[in-house]
XYZ file of C-alpha atoms in Angstrom:
338
model
C 136.354 29.240 122.637
C 139.332 27.161 121.506
C 141.154 30.365 120.510
C 140.475 31.873 123.948
C 141.870 28.795 125.715
C 144.996 28.982 123.556
C 145.493 32.717 124.066
C 144.566 32.778 127.776
C 145.765 29.463 129.229
C 144.557 28.819 132.761
C 142.065 31.701 132.620
C 138.847 29.745 132.129
C 137.443 31.276 135.316
C 138.082 34.815 134.125
C 135.850 34.243 131.114
C 133.221 32.483 133.241
C 133.229 35.456 135.612
C 132.979 38.082 132.876
C 130.227 36.278 130.968
C 128.211 35.825 134.152
C 128.734 39.436 135.281
C 127.657 40.651 131.835
C 124.924 38.092 131.231
C 121.884 39.302 129.223
C 119.290 38.158 131.760
C 116.642 40.770 130.990
C 118.020 42.528 127.905
C 120.654 42.090 125.230
C 124.230 42.808 126.190
C 127.619 42.945 124.504
C 130.949 41.297 125.193
C 133.913 43.618 124.688
C 137.587 42.992 125.307
C 137.890 46.289 127.184
C 135.185 45.183 129.641
C 136.865 41.770 129.926
C 140.170 43.439 130.869
C 138.534 45.898 133.272
C 136.591 43.226 135.155
C 139.676 41.051 135.474
C 141.970 43.845 136.640
C 139.536 45.924 138.710
C 137.448 43.168 140.264
C 139.076 39.735 140.222
C 142.613 41.042 140.790
C 142.018 44.235 142.790
C 139.157 43.024 145.016
C 138.869 39.229 145.268
C 142.515 38.321 144.673
C 143.885 41.273 146.613
C 141.900 40.491 149.755
C 142.796 36.792 149.736
C 146.465 37.540 149.128
C 146.707 40.116 151.929
C 144.925 37.874 154.427
C 147.167 34.895 153.764
C 150.428 36.827 153.440
C 149.845 38.642 156.745
C 148.981 35.355 158.486
C 152.278 33.874 157.318
C 154.172 37.037 158.245
C 152.840 37.458 161.779
C 151.755 33.947 162.804
C 153.852 31.587 160.663
C 150.807 30.476 158.705
C 148.810 29.436 161.768
C 145.219 30.633 162.134
C 145.311 32.917 165.199
C 142.648 32.726 167.916
C 139.664 35.036 167.887
C 139.829 37.344 170.885
C 137.307 39.814 172.144
C 135.186 41.221 169.320
C 134.831 44.938 168.812
C 131.569 46.435 167.652
C 133.030 46.679 164.148
C 134.011 42.983 164.234
C 130.449 42.035 165.169
C 129.046 44.185 162.358
C 131.380 42.495 159.886
C 130.283 39.011 160.971
C 126.676 40.185 160.770
C 127.135 41.379 157.176
C 128.807 38.067 156.337
C 125.694 36.303 157.570
C 123.435 38.618 155.558
C 125.270 38.265 152.239
C 125.303 34.453 152.240
C 121.510 33.940 151.940
C 121.347 36.612 149.232
C 123.783 34.612 147.089
C 121.757 31.438 147.635
C 118.418 33.079 146.902
C 119.659 34.626 143.661
C 121.128 31.351 142.422
C 117.971 29.403 143.233
C 115.954 31.973 141.266
C 118.347 31.927 138.291
C 119.616 35.471 138.922
C 123.216 34.417 138.450
C 124.486 37.906 137.707
C 123.059 39.209 140.978
C 124.435 36.194 142.851
C 127.895 36.914 141.481
C 127.560 40.560 142.477
C 126.807 39.542 146.070
C 129.773 37.154 146.080
C 132.003 40.049 145.033
C 130.385 42.181 147.742
C 131.645 39.591 150.209
C 135.171 40.154 148.906
C 134.591 43.926 149.138
C 133.524 43.443 152.761
C 136.813 41.708 153.489
C 138.877 44.350 151.702
C 137.134 47.152 153.591
C 137.607 45.336 156.892
C 141.368 45.028 156.389
C 141.654 48.611 155.131
C 139.760 49.938 158.174
C 141.505 47.817 160.832
C 145.035 48.163 159.322
C 146.623 45.090 160.947
C 150.034 46.007 159.484
C 149.991 49.128 161.666
C 148.185 47.605 164.644
C 150.740 44.805 165.030
C 153.420 47.233 166.236
C 151.465 48.152 169.370
C 148.756 45.522 169.775
C 149.566 42.100 168.264
C 146.714 40.481 170.211
C 144.245 42.666 168.351
C 145.798 41.549 165.064
C 145.071 37.936 165.993
C 141.366 38.703 165.988
C 141.552 40.808 162.817
C 143.261 38.085 160.803
C 141.046 35.390 162.298
C 138.005 37.268 160.942
C 139.737 37.909 157.597
C 140.468 34.205 157.225
C 136.853 33.290 158.024
C 135.746 35.621 155.211
C 138.363 34.093 152.909
C 137.044 30.595 153.642
C 133.526 31.789 152.815
C 134.772 33.192 149.510
C 135.988 29.725 148.514
C 132.353 28.562 148.822
C 130.595 31.651 147.445
C 132.640 31.808 144.241
C 132.727 28.057 143.580
C 129.739 28.091 141.158
C 131.341 30.885 139.126
C 135.100 30.301 139.362
C 135.441 26.596 140.222
C 139.081 26.146 139.232
C 140.141 29.196 141.227
C 138.194 28.069 144.298
C 139.718 24.613 144.073
C 143.125 26.292 144.148
C 142.038 28.517 147.050
C 140.789 25.559 149.104
C 144.200 23.892 148.718
C 145.950 27.103 149.777
C 143.748 27.308 152.872
C 144.159 23.585 153.694
C 140.418 23.461 154.213
C 138.338 20.320 154.460
C 135.557 20.149 151.871
C 132.595 22.279 152.901
C 129.051 22.135 151.557
C 127.013 25.067 150.280
C 125.042 25.102 153.550
C 128.243 26.164 155.346
C 128.262 29.512 153.522
C 127.867 32.362 156.005
C 129.415 30.562 158.985
C 132.133 32.342 160.965
C 133.770 29.201 162.345
C 135.086 27.513 159.208
C 138.603 27.876 160.638
C 139.716 26.915 164.106
C 142.598 28.538 165.964
C 145.786 26.632 165.218
C 144.786 25.467 161.738
C 147.689 25.706 159.330
C 147.254 27.393 155.941
C 149.350 26.460 152.918
C 151.648 28.392 150.624
C 150.297 31.587 149.098
C 149.806 31.927 145.349
C 148.169 34.689 143.335
C 144.647 33.729 142.302
C 144.534 36.109 139.348
C 147.002 38.182 137.358
C 146.625 41.518 135.633
C 145.928 41.465 131.894
C 148.015 44.074 130.073
C 146.918 46.381 127.249
C 149.215 44.602 124.789
C 147.382 41.311 125.346
C 144.019 42.925 124.711
C 145.357 44.704 121.613
C 146.071 41.310 120.032
C 142.397 40.381 120.429
C 140.958 43.701 119.234
C 143.284 43.702 116.216
C 142.143 40.178 115.375
C 138.493 41.280 115.508
C 139.260 44.267 113.293
C 141.035 42.019 110.801
C 138.153 39.531 110.742
C 135.656 42.358 110.288
C 137.668 43.678 107.354
C 137.913 40.203 105.830
C 134.159 39.767 106.188
C 133.602 43.144 104.618
C 135.841 42.281 101.671
C 134.183 38.896 101.218
C 130.850 40.667 100.782
C 132.127 43.125 98.196
C 130.339 42.958 94.898
C 132.119 43.569 91.648
C 131.242 46.927 90.079
C 129.010 46.939 87.020
C 130.790 46.016 83.825
C 131.718 48.818 81.470
C 130.530 48.806 77.890
C 132.171 46.158 75.744
C 135.378 47.143 74.042
C 136.713 45.395 70.959
C 139.789 43.231 71.045
C 141.407 45.620 68.565
C 140.862 48.485 71.025
C 142.567 46.463 73.789
C 145.451 45.565 71.474
C 145.937 49.256 70.695
C 147.287 49.752 74.247
C 151.085 49.927 74.065
C 152.323 48.235 77.251
C 155.990 48.864 77.967
C 158.618 48.382 80.641
C 159.880 51.509 82.385
C 162.687 51.976 84.905
C 161.887 54.420 87.719
C 164.839 56.817 87.945
C 163.263 59.325 90.345
C 160.099 59.530 92.400
C 158.555 62.134 94.695
C 155.200 63.096 96.188
C 153.151 65.716 94.372
C 152.673 68.792 96.524
C 149.158 69.312 97.942
C 148.103 65.814 96.923
C 147.630 62.811 99.244
C 147.331 60.346 96.370
C 149.773 61.267 93.606
C 153.383 60.277 93.114
C 155.470 61.829 90.323
C 157.613 59.164 88.663
C 160.419 59.890 86.235
C 160.558 56.924 83.863
C 163.372 55.651 81.666
C 161.253 54.256 78.819
C 164.169 53.346 76.516
C 163.436 56.431 74.436
C 163.551 60.062 75.550
C 162.145 59.407 79.024
C 158.831 60.595 80.421
C 156.984 61.664 83.567
C 153.974 59.752 84.835
C 151.693 60.722 87.719
C 150.141 57.805 89.576
C 147.663 57.667 92.494
C 149.668 55.205 94.585
C 151.090 57.519 97.257
C 149.120 55.823 100.055
C 150.659 52.454 99.277
C 154.270 53.166 98.274
C 157.040 55.391 99.570
C 158.844 57.232 96.757
C 162.237 55.814 97.728
C 161.124 52.198 97.462
C 160.082 52.649 93.829
C 163.355 54.150 92.571
C 165.288 51.476 90.651
C 162.192 49.312 90.110
C 160.934 48.279 86.686
C 157.213 48.590 86.156
C 154.663 48.246 83.370
C 152.971 51.338 81.957
C 150.700 52.286 79.052
C 152.864 54.324 76.721
C 150.347 55.597 74.171
C 147.778 57.377 76.322
C 147.459 61.046 75.403
C 149.217 63.366 77.896
C 146.969 64.676 80.668
C 147.392 67.510 83.147
C 146.981 66.614 86.834
C 147.602 69.066 89.706
C 149.259 71.381 87.198
C 151.686 68.693 86.012
C 151.729 66.757 82.733
C 151.376 62.976 82.977
C 152.570 61.017 79.928
C 151.121 57.570 80.452
C 149.618 55.316 83.118
C 151.280 52.949 85.569
C 149.450 49.600 85.607
C 148.135 48.617 89.047
C 145.334 46.567 90.576
C 143.524 46.267 93.916
C 144.592 43.353 96.116
C 141.257 42.395 97.672
C 142.947 40.428 100.475
C 144.461 43.653 101.847
C 142.422 46.281 99.981
C 145.693 47.859 98.811
C 146.714 49.066 95.380
C 149.551 46.961 93.917
C 151.775 48.106 91.056
C 152.474 45.629 88.252
C 156.251 45.273 88.290
C 158.177 43.917 85.288
C 160.809 41.205 85.225
C 164.265 42.623 85.984
C 165.638 40.915 82.877
C 163.582 43.194 80.600
C 165.155 46.422 79.397
C 163.394 49.783 79.600
C 161.216 50.224 76.520
C 160.546 46.495 76.099
C 157.004 45.828 74.965
C 154.665 43.509 76.902
C 152.757 41.162 74.577
């Protein structure tokens, strides 16, 4: 939670909304960052926030921020008010019966009702020929907006507190939900601010990459060491001739994803060593480097090429990558490693 608040400052309500909308009320459910982003962008921004923003912006544009009077209601206006009155008790009933996910769904349906009403009545077109009609349209839109500030308060309290200030509303109680007279003609609304903002793919990628990294770290922490090989004598270990070699040339072995072909200056006649490190090193970055190799392994054919030794490397369990053992630059090619 503390990481979320650091990474998403001011977005407490987004998480509250998503967790409620995805709550495991009757069966297990999962939280995913893709669902989090989709619900924010497609619901909070595109439905709730979009409707509120359009209602308030148009009121400022056409009526200088004053709530216009409600004129004669069309049949569609009456149906909209009727649906407003029907949704309100559904929200209350679901909350009282602990069906919070369903209650939230009905609250969002109220925002959908407002969005559909504006889309159907098109006040931005109607104003050119019938500004009086637009007064009624925006009056109804603002009544729905006021109801949203009550309906969403249990789920997005910080956002609704901000919305109430934008609307310059007096405090209303839950029993006022569903009323169509929360505003009076002539009331003045405040400055318009966006309630929610879109969350971009790059922001979500940071979170999914973090989860992937943590999963990999957990996986590595659970790794068990492989079974120990048979004991070897100290004399056998001491028989390994460890030397410093300077890489003078390096290239990938054709038809192999793993092998690099290294030409080594070993302080003697020179040699070629094949090493399975192609996934972790580019050939160019190894040229000019000094590394440690076993000089007295018998030659071995690999992919049709002769390898005359073994480059020393080890797995870095923090990154699960193969790391070459490089030698100190002060050592000359052919120097032995004690």
